[in-house]
Amino acid sequence: MRVLANDISAHIEKEIELLGWVAVRRDHGKLIFIDLRDRSGVAQVVFLPSDKSLHAAASELRSEWVVMIKGKAGKRPAGMENKEIGSGEFEVAASELKVISKSETPPFDLESGGTDIGEEIRMKYRYLDLRRPRMQNNLRMRSRAIKFIRDFFTSRDFTEIETPYISKSTPEGARDYLVPSRVYPGKFYALPQSPQQYKQLLMVGGMERYFQIARCFRDEDTRGDRQPEFTQLDLEMSFTSQEEILEFIEELYIKLVKELYPKKHITQTPFPRISYGQAMEKYGSDKPDLRKDKNNPNELAFAFIVDFPAFEWKETERRWDAVHHPFTQPIVENTDDFRKKFDKNPAEILARQYDLALNGFEIAGGSIRIHDPELLSAVFEVMGNKPEEIKKQFGHLLEAFKFGVPPHGGIASGLDRAIAILQNEPNIREVIAFPKTGDGRDLMMDSPSDVSPEQLKELGIKKVEDKT
Ligand code: ASP
């Protein structure tokens, strides 16, 4: 029966079978040692010179070969223990070896943390890079954090609901990824920048408490540590308040840190709530880093930023735009009051909008939504949308709001960023299994790539030749 590397201590003096990769081979002449890696960790295997053919076979082993080894588990001789690894007091004396598959020499070292290896090569051979213990740990902790989040929200009566990835283009801040329709030539779907409108429509649908671990797609220009697709914890609630939403997120992160990162400490609980105005004045940032000691890798300084302005002037487009998104509720009494205040000074209108900052990064953002269709239309209008455009782009939402819309609000938290900070990783690519490079390429699959003329023809698409 197969035993995992980290479990050999439970099988002392027994014949066991190990399966995994050769991490390192150390040839000491008479004795050959193998560090065998599997999903649990590494185990030391020793080949004694007494069995000549087995010893000879072991001397052929190379890094990253996949092998099956049978042998007897035992304690290492005194003084030979390795405190660094889980199975460090034990080893397996091999009696049988089978090479399952061989490996070429890997293009880089897999034992180190890997941070000093060029990222391009790590990305090209990501499947090898993932074998390093640091990456294994990152992905396992990510999985545990996501499970924790799922349990947290389902136990509080939230329903996890999937919303479409093939959707409709709506202006929500960034550029959309478009998907051409084959059946309706010349028409396009869009990949969602977030499930924003769907989750609001779920509130109209009476679900009341929704969450989702959602993939979001934004076609942005290269901006350092961004990804064309990223993962959010997305949630929405009906009959709620800003404070209730903040308390849910606060409780989630406090409990998650306590359960999964017991060595870390949170600078201040309850998380401070700082107005946008104060944050800008005091720290010059709407995501201030409030750690007391920035050299301490185990300090987590969370802070809610509240009372954002509703609108900001976009000089390039010469129009007022929503600071968060157009669905965010401005703090006004009604549509007339809104128009009056907007005519007076749009910059002075505040919104029921909030962010969560962690160690100088924004890790969540959300708002209470406008549920009055008249006010929502007025907001679209002051942002420069013509009535026909409003109908075309948001008609479905305005229509839905005519059928008994509950007041609602929500938040979304960027999980890649949150997990990168918790894992002490410098960028989100370290906690994503198959990320794109900073400039949006998948070097392993070689994407984006050309497609066949037949595919383009089917979609009714013609390439414009580059004349430069
Ligand atoms: N959809 C928003 C975002 O992705 C979050 C929210 O308002 O709930 O930033």
Short mmCIF file of C-alpha atoms and ligand atoms in Angstrom, two decimals:
data_model
loop_
_atom_site.label_atom_id
_atom_site.label_comp_id
_atom_site.label_asym_id
_atom_site.label_seq_id
_atom_site.Cartn_x
_atom_site.Cartn_y
_atom_site.Cartn_z
CA MET A 1 0.00 0.00 0.00
CA ARG A 2 1.23 3.49 -0.81
CA VAL A 3 2.41 5.57 2.14
CA LEU A 4 3.00 9.32 1.83
CA ALA A 5 6.42 10.73 2.66
CA ASN A 6 5.16 12.60 5.68
CA ASP A 7 3.42 9.55 7.12
CA ILE A 8 6.30 7.08 7.24
CA SER A 9 6.73 7.59 11.00
CA ALA A 10 3.45 5.69 11.46
CA HIS A 11 4.88 2.61 9.70
CA ILE A 12 8.18 1.96 11.48
CA GLU A 13 9.62 -1.52 10.85
CA LYS A 14 7.03 -2.16 8.15
CA GLU A 15 7.42 -2.71 4.42
CA ILE A 16 5.93 0.28 2.65
CA GLU A 17 5.62 1.62 -0.87
CA LEU A 18 6.50 5.20 -1.84
CA LEU A 19 5.53 6.93 -5.07
CA GLY A 20 6.87 10.26 -6.19
CA TRP A 21 9.65 12.29 -7.76
CA VAL A 22 13.38 12.08 -7.12
CA ALA A 23 14.15 15.48 -5.60
CA VAL A 24 17.83 14.88 -4.95
CA ARG A 25 20.24 11.95 -5.22
CA ARG A 26 23.28 11.90 -2.97
CA ASP A 27 25.85 9.31 -3.90
CA HIS A 28 28.10 8.51 -0.96
CA GLY A 29 29.87 5.66 -2.72
CA LYS A 30 28.61 2.85 -0.58
CA LEU A 31 25.33 4.43 0.36
CA ILE A 32 23.04 6.18 -2.08
CA PHE A 33 20.42 8.53 -0.65
CA ILE A 34 17.34 9.72 -2.47
CA ASP A 35 15.03 12.47 -1.29
CA LEU A 36 11.69 11.37 -2.64
CA ARG A 37 9.08 14.10 -3.06
CA ASP A 38 5.33 13.59 -3.09
CA ARG A 39 2.40 15.85 -2.32
CA SER A 40 3.00 15.58 1.43
CA GLY A 41 6.70 16.44 1.51
CA VAL A 42 9.96 14.51 1.15
CA ALA A 43 11.21 11.23 2.55
CA GLN A 44 14.78 9.99 2.65
CA VAL A 45 15.39 6.62 1.00
CA VAL A 46 18.65 4.77 1.43
CA PHE A 47 20.07 2.14 -0.95
CA LEU A 48 22.60 -0.18 0.72
CA PRO A 49 25.49 -1.72 -1.26
CA SER A 50 24.48 -5.28 -0.27
CA ASP A 51 21.92 -5.57 -3.07
CA LYS A 52 24.21 -4.95 -6.03
CA SER A 53 21.66 -4.65 -8.84
CA LEU A 54 19.36 -2.43 -6.80
CA HIS A 55 22.32 -0.24 -5.84
CA ALA A 56 23.37 -0.01 -9.49
CA ALA A 57 19.82 0.95 -10.53
CA ALA A 58 19.72 3.64 -7.83
CA SER A 59 22.98 5.13 -9.09
CA GLU A 60 21.23 5.76 -12.44
CA LEU A 61 18.45 7.84 -10.86
CA ARG A 62 18.23 11.50 -11.80
CA SER A 63 16.27 14.46 -10.51
CA GLU A 64 12.56 14.53 -11.33
CA TRP A 65 12.32 10.90 -12.38
CA VAL A 66 9.05 9.37 -11.19
CA VAL A 67 9.69 6.21 -9.20
CA MET A 68 8.09 3.55 -7.05
CA ILE A 69 10.19 2.41 -4.13
CA LYS A 70 9.45 -0.38 -1.72
CA GLY A 71 11.35 -0.70 1.52
CA LYS A 72 11.33 -0.84 5.27
CA ALA A 73 10.59 2.32 7.24
CA GLY A 74 12.86 2.98 10.20
CA LYS A 75 14.50 5.61 12.37
CA ARG A 76 17.57 7.38 11.03
CA PRO A 77 20.80 6.72 12.92
CA ALA A 78 21.34 9.16 15.80
CA GLY A 79 22.85 12.44 14.60
CA MET A 80 21.55 11.99 11.05
CA GLU A 81 18.13 13.56 11.65
CA ASN A 82 16.96 16.55 9.66
CA LYS A 83 14.76 18.90 11.68
CA GLU A 84 13.83 20.90 8.56
CA ILE A 85 11.50 18.29 7.15
CA GLY A 86 8.46 16.48 8.52
CA SER A 87 9.88 13.00 8.07
CA GLY A 88 13.37 14.10 9.18
CA GLU A 89 13.83 11.47 11.89
CA PHE A 90 12.97 8.59 9.59
CA GLU A 91 14.10 6.93 6.41
CA VAL A 92 13.22 4.01 4.19
CA ALA A 93 15.73 1.27 3.40
CA ALA A 94 14.91 0.38 -0.20
CA SER A 95 14.36 -3.20 -1.30
CA GLU A 96 12.75 -2.54 -4.69
CA LEU A 97 12.91 0.28 -7.22
CA LYS A 98 10.84 0.86 -10.31
CA VAL A 99 11.38 3.77 -12.65
CA ILE A 100 7.92 4.87 -13.83
CA SER A 101 9.01 7.78 -16.00
CA LYS A 102 12.26 9.54 -16.70
CA SER A 103 12.84 13.27 -16.84
CA GLU A 104 15.12 15.49 -18.80
CA THR A 105 17.27 17.76 -16.69
CA PRO A 106 14.89 20.48 -15.53
CA PRO A 107 15.67 23.97 -16.86
CA PHE A 108 15.98 25.31 -13.31
CA ASP A 109 16.38 24.23 -9.74
CA LEU A 110 13.17 23.06 -8.09
CA GLU A 111 14.38 22.83 -4.52
CA SER A 112 14.93 26.52 -3.82
CA GLY A 113 12.21 29.13 -3.33
CA GLY A 114 12.75 30.03 -6.98
CA THR A 115 12.48 33.78 -6.55
CA ASP A 116 15.93 34.38 -8.02
CA ILE A 117 15.10 32.45 -11.21
CA GLY A 118 13.95 34.52 -14.21
CA GLU A 119 10.18 34.65 -14.27
CA GLU A 120 9.90 34.03 -18.02
CA ILE A 121 11.46 30.60 -17.70
CA ARG A 122 9.44 29.78 -14.61
CA MET A 123 6.27 30.62 -16.52
CA LYS A 124 7.26 28.66 -19.60
CA TYR A 125 7.79 25.56 -17.47
CA ARG A 126 5.10 26.39 -14.92
CA TYR A 127 4.23 22.70 -14.40
CA LEU A 128 7.78 22.18 -13.12
CA ASP A 129 7.81 25.40 -11.14
CA LEU A 130 4.68 24.20 -9.35
CA ARG A 131 6.63 21.26 -7.94
CA ARG A 132 8.69 23.51 -5.69
CA PRO A 133 7.52 23.31 -2.06
CA ARG A 134 6.80 27.05 -1.87
CA MET A 135 4.38 26.91 -4.81
CA GLN A 136 2.79 23.72 -3.52
CA ASN A 137 2.21 25.44 -0.20
CA ASN A 138 0.81 28.58 -1.85
CA LEU A 139 -1.76 26.63 -3.83
CA ARG A 140 -2.73 24.42 -0.90
CA MET A 141 -3.19 27.44 1.39
CA ARG A 142 -5.22 29.14 -1.32
CA SER A 143 -7.48 26.11 -1.50
CA ARG A 144 -7.89 26.09 2.29
CA ALA A 145 -8.68 29.81 2.37
CA ILE A 146 -11.34 29.38 -0.32
CA LYS A 147 -12.87 26.44 1.53
CA PHE A 148 -12.92 28.53 4.70
CA ILE A 149 -14.72 31.34 2.86
CA ARG A 150 -17.27 28.92 1.41
CA ASP A 151 -17.99 27.42 4.82
CA PHE A 152 -18.19 30.86 6.43
CA PHE A 153 -20.80 32.19 4.06
CA THR A 154 -22.87 29.04 3.56
CA SER A 155 -23.17 28.68 7.35
CA ARG A 156 -24.57 32.23 7.44
CA ASP A 157 -27.35 31.40 5.02
CA PHE A 158 -25.67 32.69 1.86
CA THR A 159 -26.21 30.73 -1.35
CA GLU A 160 -23.31 30.19 -3.72
CA ILE A 161 -24.55 30.93 -7.22
CA GLU A 162 -22.65 30.83 -10.50
CA THR A 163 -23.26 33.66 -12.95
CA PRO A 164 -22.39 33.55 -16.67
CA TYR A 165 -18.91 34.09 -18.04
CA ILE A 166 -20.27 34.60 -21.53
CA SER A 167 -22.16 37.79 -21.05
CA LYS A 168 -22.85 41.28 -22.36
CA SER A 169 -20.55 44.23 -22.77
CA THR A 170 -21.38 46.96 -20.30
CA PRO A 171 -19.18 49.89 -19.37
CA GLU A 172 -17.94 49.25 -15.85
CA GLY A 173 -14.56 50.90 -15.70
CA ALA A 174 -12.13 48.72 -17.64
CA ARG A 175 -12.10 47.41 -21.21
CA ASP A 176 -14.10 44.24 -21.93
CA TYR A 177 -12.77 41.03 -23.40
CA LEU A 178 -15.05 40.41 -26.34
CA VAL A 179 -16.14 36.99 -27.62
CA PRO A 180 -17.40 36.94 -31.20
CA SER A 181 -20.63 35.08 -31.78
CA ARG A 182 -20.52 32.50 -34.59
CA VAL A 183 -24.27 32.06 -34.73
CA TYR A 184 -24.93 35.81 -34.86
CA PRO A 185 -22.11 37.12 -37.04
CA GLY A 186 -20.98 40.61 -36.20
CA LYS A 187 -22.34 40.37 -32.67
CA PHE A 188 -20.30 39.88 -29.53
CA TYR A 189 -20.54 38.53 -26.05
CA ALA A 190 -18.27 40.00 -23.39
CA LEU A 191 -16.52 38.30 -20.50
CA PRO A 192 -17.73 39.91 -17.27
CA GLN A 193 -15.53 42.50 -15.56
CA SER A 194 -17.39 41.37 -12.45
CA PRO A 195 -20.75 39.69 -11.75
CA GLN A 196 -22.08 43.09 -10.66
CA GLN A 197 -25.31 43.24 -12.63
CA TYR A 198 -26.07 39.54 -12.24
CA LYS A 199 -25.72 39.70 -8.50
CA GLN A 200 -28.03 42.69 -8.35
CA LEU A 201 -30.51 40.81 -10.53
CA LEU A 202 -30.25 37.87 -8.11
CA MET A 203 -31.46 40.26 -5.42
CA VAL A 204 -34.45 41.12 -7.60
CA GLY A 205 -34.77 37.33 -7.94
CA GLY A 206 -35.33 37.07 -4.19
CA MET A 207 -32.11 35.21 -3.29
CA GLU A 208 -31.32 37.78 -0.55
CA ARG A 209 -27.85 36.45 0.29
CA TYR A 210 -25.55 35.52 -2.59
CA PHE A 211 -21.86 34.80 -2.80
CA GLN A 212 -19.54 33.38 -5.39
CA ILE A 213 -15.85 32.70 -5.88
CA ALA A 214 -15.97 34.46 -9.22
CA ARG A 215 -13.51 34.91 -12.03
CA CYS A 216 -13.44 38.45 -13.43
CA PHE A 217 -11.97 39.55 -16.75
CA ARG A 218 -10.57 42.99 -17.49
CA ASP A 219 -8.65 43.93 -20.59
CA GLU A 220 -6.35 46.48 -19.01
CA ASP A 221 -3.00 47.74 -20.18
CA THR A 222 0.01 46.27 -18.47
CA ARG A 223 -0.07 47.60 -14.96
CA GLY A 224 2.51 45.83 -12.87
CA ASP A 225 0.84 43.26 -10.75
CA ARG A 226 -2.48 42.88 -12.58
CA GLN A 227 -3.89 39.84 -14.33
CA PRO A 228 -6.32 39.76 -17.26
CA GLU A 229 -8.39 37.35 -15.19
CA PHE A 230 -8.54 37.28 -11.43
CA THR A 231 -10.62 35.79 -8.66
CA GLN A 232 -12.97 37.61 -6.34
CA LEU A 233 -15.05 36.65 -3.38
CA ASP A 234 -18.20 38.37 -4.59
CA LEU A 235 -21.24 38.87 -2.39
CA GLU A 236 -24.52 40.73 -2.33
CA MET A 237 -27.27 41.06 0.28
CA SER A 238 -30.79 42.44 0.36
CA PHE A 239 -32.26 44.44 3.26
CA THR A 240 -28.81 45.24 4.53
CA SER A 241 -26.70 48.19 5.59
CA GLN A 242 -23.13 49.32 4.98
CA GLU A 243 -22.25 48.39 8.56
CA GLU A 244 -23.65 44.87 8.27
CA ILE A 245 -21.61 44.20 5.12
CA LEU A 246 -18.44 45.56 6.70
CA GLU A 247 -19.01 43.42 9.79
CA PHE A 248 -19.33 40.26 7.68
CA ILE A 249 -16.07 40.97 5.88
CA GLU A 250 -14.34 41.91 9.11
CA GLU A 251 -15.47 38.74 10.87
CA LEU A 252 -14.46 36.66 7.84
CA TYR A 253 -10.90 37.97 7.72
CA ILE A 254 -10.39 37.90 11.50
CA LYS A 255 -11.53 34.27 11.67
CA LEU A 256 -9.64 33.23 8.55
CA VAL A 257 -6.38 34.67 9.90
CA LYS A 258 -6.92 33.02 13.28
CA GLU A 259 -7.66 29.63 11.77
CA LEU A 260 -5.21 29.49 8.85
CA TYR A 261 -2.49 31.96 9.85
CA PRO A 262 -2.22 31.66 13.65
CA LYS A 263 1.28 33.16 13.63
CA LYS A 264 0.03 36.42 12.16
CA HIS A 265 -1.39 39.24 14.24
CA ILE A 266 -3.84 41.93 13.26
CA THR A 267 -2.75 45.46 14.20
CA GLN A 268 -6.18 46.66 15.26
CA THR A 269 -9.65 45.13 15.75
CA PRO A 270 -12.33 46.16 15.11
CA PHE A 271 -10.73 47.32 11.88
CA PRO A 272 -10.42 51.13 11.89
CA ARG A 273 -12.98 52.91 9.72
CA ILE A 274 -11.40 55.93 8.08
CA SER A 275 -13.15 58.37 5.78
CA TYR A 276 -11.71 58.80 2.30
CA GLY A 277 -11.12 62.48 3.09
CA GLN A 278 -9.17 61.70 6.26
CA ALA A 279 -7.17 58.96 4.55
CA MET A 280 -6.12 61.27 1.74
CA GLU A 281 -5.29 64.10 4.11
CA LYS A 282 -3.36 62.04 6.65
CA TYR A 283 -1.74 59.35 4.47
CA GLY A 284 -2.08 60.71 0.95
CA SER A 285 -3.63 57.38 -0.07
CA ASP A 286 -7.02 55.68 -0.05
CA LYS A 287 -5.28 52.42 0.83
CA PRO A 288 -2.89 53.45 3.60
CA ASP A 289 -0.41 50.99 5.04
CA LEU A 290 -1.15 51.14 8.76
CA ARG A 291 1.35 48.53 9.95
CA LYS A 292 3.23 49.58 13.07
CA ASP A 293 6.35 47.74 11.90
CA LYS A 294 6.66 47.35 8.15
CA ASN A 295 9.55 44.88 8.54
CA ASN A 296 7.38 42.45 10.45
CA PRO A 297 6.10 39.85 7.93
CA ASN A 298 3.41 38.67 10.35
CA GLU A 299 1.62 41.96 10.86
CA LEU A 300 -1.72 42.54 9.14
CA ALA A 301 -3.12 46.06 9.22
CA PHE A 302 -6.69 46.08 7.93
CA ALA A 303 -8.65 49.32 7.57
CA PHE A 304 -12.01 50.19 6.07
CA ILE A 305 -12.08 53.33 3.97
CA VAL A 306 -15.58 54.85 3.86
CA ASP A 307 -17.39 57.97 2.63
CA PHE A 308 -15.89 58.06 -0.83
CA PRO A 309 -16.95 60.80 -3.22
CA ALA A 310 -19.55 59.46 -5.67
CA PHE A 311 -18.10 61.13 -8.78
CA GLU A 312 -14.78 62.19 -10.21
CA TRP A 313 -13.97 64.34 -13.24
CA LYS A 314 -12.44 62.42 -16.16
CA GLU A 315 -10.40 65.02 -18.00
CA THR A 316 -9.64 62.77 -21.00
CA GLU A 317 -13.33 62.07 -21.59
CA ARG A 318 -14.46 65.48 -20.30
CA ARG A 319 -17.22 64.03 -18.15
CA TRP A 320 -18.06 63.06 -14.59
CA ASP A 321 -17.64 59.35 -13.89
CA ALA A 322 -18.55 57.14 -10.93
CA VAL A 323 -15.64 56.60 -8.54
CA HIS A 324 -16.77 52.98 -7.93
CA HIS A 325 -19.41 52.13 -10.53
CA PRO A 326 -22.68 53.74 -11.61
CA PHE A 327 -24.79 51.39 -9.45
CA THR A 328 -23.42 52.91 -6.24
CA GLN A 329 -25.85 54.92 -4.13
CA PRO A 330 -25.02 58.61 -3.80
CA ILE A 331 -26.01 60.05 -0.42
CA VAL A 332 -29.01 62.10 -1.54
CA GLU A 333 -32.66 62.19 -0.52
CA ASN A 334 -34.23 61.54 -3.92
CA THR A 335 -33.73 62.16 -7.62
CA ASP A 336 -34.59 65.88 -7.36
CA ASP A 337 -32.17 66.33 -4.49
CA PHE A 338 -29.56 64.46 -6.52
CA ARG A 339 -29.97 66.72 -9.54
CA LYS A 340 -29.79 69.82 -7.34
CA LYS A 341 -26.63 68.64 -5.62
CA PHE A 342 -25.07 67.52 -8.88
CA ASP A 343 -25.75 70.92 -10.50
CA LYS A 344 -24.19 72.64 -7.50
CA ASN A 345 -21.02 70.57 -7.24
CA PRO A 346 -20.74 66.90 -8.27
CA ALA A 347 -17.47 66.51 -6.36
CA GLU A 348 -19.23 67.18 -3.06
CA ILE A 349 -21.67 64.27 -3.29
CA LEU A 350 -20.58 61.35 -1.16
CA ALA A 351 -21.45 57.70 -1.83
CA ARG A 352 -22.36 54.68 0.29
CA GLN A 353 -19.14 53.08 -0.82
CA TYR A 354 -16.36 51.33 1.06
CA ASP A 355 -13.01 49.66 0.53
CA LEU A 356 -10.94 47.35 2.69
CA ALA A 357 -7.22 48.08 2.73
CA LEU A 358 -4.59 45.62 3.95
CA ASN A 359 -0.94 46.57 4.37
CA GLY A 360 -1.23 49.28 1.72
CA PHE A 361 -3.26 47.28 -0.83
CA GLU A 362 -6.95 47.45 -1.62
CA ILE A 363 -8.32 43.97 -0.98
CA ALA A 364 -12.07 44.65 -1.18
CA GLY A 365 -14.52 47.22 -2.42
CA GLY A 366 -18.25 47.55 -2.57
CA SER A 367 -21.27 49.73 -2.08
CA ILE A 368 -24.92 50.04 -1.23
CA ARG A 369 -26.71 50.18 -4.59
CA ILE A 370 -29.23 52.52 -6.09
CA HIS A 371 -32.52 50.62 -6.19
CA ASP A 372 -34.68 53.49 -7.40
CA PRO A 373 -34.82 53.16 -11.22
CA GLU A 374 -35.42 56.91 -11.61
CA LEU A 375 -32.30 57.81 -9.63
CA LEU A 376 -30.29 55.15 -11.48
CA SER A 377 -31.33 56.66 -14.84
CA ALA A 378 -30.39 60.13 -13.58
CA VAL A 379 -26.93 58.89 -12.56
CA PHE A 380 -26.34 57.31 -15.99
CA GLU A 381 -27.47 60.54 -17.58
CA VAL A 382 -25.16 62.89 -15.64
CA MET A 383 -22.30 60.56 -16.53
CA GLY A 384 -22.91 61.45 -20.15
CA ASN A 385 -25.08 58.56 -21.37
CA LYS A 386 -27.82 59.38 -23.86
CA PRO A 387 -31.32 58.01 -23.04
CA GLU A 388 -31.15 55.51 -25.96
CA GLU A 389 -27.76 54.27 -24.76
CA ILE A 390 -29.06 53.87 -21.23
CA LYS A 391 -31.96 51.81 -22.55
CA LYS A 392 -29.68 49.67 -24.70
CA GLN A 393 -27.03 49.03 -22.10
CA PHE A 394 -28.93 48.98 -18.83
CA GLY A 395 -32.56 48.54 -19.94
CA HIS A 396 -32.66 45.05 -18.40
CA LEU A 397 -31.67 46.38 -14.97
CA LEU A 398 -34.02 49.37 -15.08
CA GLU A 399 -36.81 47.07 -16.19
CA ALA A 400 -36.05 44.55 -13.41
CA PHE A 401 -36.17 47.34 -10.85
CA LYS A 402 -39.79 48.00 -11.81
CA PHE A 403 -40.79 44.61 -10.39
CA GLY A 404 -40.27 44.96 -6.65
CA VAL A 405 -36.56 45.48 -6.09
CA PRO A 406 -35.33 45.08 -2.52
CA PRO A 407 -32.75 47.56 -1.21
CA HIS A 408 -29.38 45.84 -1.54
CA GLY A 409 -25.63 46.17 -1.38
CA GLY A 410 -22.49 44.11 -1.50
CA ILE A 411 -18.77 43.89 -1.75
CA ALA A 412 -16.09 41.97 -3.63
CA SER A 413 -12.70 40.98 -2.30
CA GLY A 414 -9.74 40.25 -4.57
CA LEU A 415 -8.59 36.86 -3.38
CA ASP A 416 -5.35 36.70 -5.37
CA ARG A 417 -4.08 39.82 -3.63
CA ALA A 418 -5.38 38.85 -0.17
CA ILE A 419 -3.78 35.41 -0.39
CA ALA A 420 -0.50 36.81 -1.73
CA ILE A 421 -0.26 39.09 1.31
CA LEU A 422 -1.16 36.29 3.72
CA GLN A 423 1.44 34.04 2.08
CA ASN A 424 4.06 36.85 2.21
CA GLU A 425 4.39 36.74 -1.55
CA PRO A 426 5.53 39.83 -3.45
CA ASN A 427 3.06 39.44 -6.31
CA ILE A 428 -0.20 37.71 -7.15
CA ARG A 429 1.37 35.48 -9.82
CA GLU A 430 2.91 33.45 -6.99
CA VAL A 431 -0.51 32.33 -5.75
CA ILE A 432 -2.11 31.63 -9.16
CA ALA A 433 -1.44 28.24 -10.73
CA PHE A 434 -1.22 29.45 -14.32
CA PRO A 435 -0.89 33.24 -14.41
CA LYS A 436 -0.13 35.41 -17.39
CA THR A 437 3.08 37.40 -17.45
CA GLY A 438 2.91 41.09 -16.52
CA ASP A 439 2.32 41.86 -20.21
CA GLY A 440 -0.56 39.41 -20.59
CA ARG A 441 1.09 36.40 -22.22
CA ASP A 442 0.82 32.73 -21.35
CA LEU A 443 4.34 31.55 -22.13
CA MET A 444 3.56 27.91 -21.46
CA MET A 445 0.63 27.62 -23.89
CA ASP A 446 1.99 30.39 -26.10
CA SER A 447 -1.08 32.58 -25.96
CA PRO A 448 -2.42 34.87 -27.34
CA SER A 449 -1.78 33.05 -30.61
CA ASP A 450 -2.92 32.97 -34.22
CA VAL A 451 -6.05 31.09 -35.15
CA SER A 452 -6.79 29.38 -38.43
CA PRO A 453 -8.33 31.30 -41.37
CA GLU A 454 -11.25 28.83 -41.15
CA GLN A 455 -11.97 29.83 -37.57
CA LEU A 456 -11.94 33.51 -38.51
CA LYS A 457 -14.17 32.89 -41.51
CA GLU A 458 -16.71 31.04 -39.39
CA LEU A 459 -16.85 34.04 -37.08
CA GLY A 460 -17.11 36.50 -39.94
CA ILE A 461 -13.89 38.21 -38.90
CA LYS A 462 -11.27 39.67 -41.23
CA LYS A 463 -7.83 40.63 -40.00
CA VAL A 464 -6.70 44.15 -40.81
CA GLU A 465 -3.20 43.93 -42.25
CA ASP A 466 -0.69 46.02 -40.40
CA LYS A 467 0.43 48.62 -42.96
CA THR A 468 3.16 50.21 -40.86
N1 ASP B 1 -18.32 44.68 -8.64
C1 ASP B 1 -17.52 45.47 -7.78
C2 ASP B 1 -16.04 45.28 -8.17
O1 ASP B 1 -15.69 44.30 -8.78
C3 ASP B 1 -17.65 45.14 -6.35
C4 ASP B 1 -18.95 45.50 -5.78
O2 ASP B 1 -19.41 46.63 -5.90
O3 ASP B 1 -19.55 44.61 -5.12
O4 ASP B 1 -15.22 46.11 -7.82
#
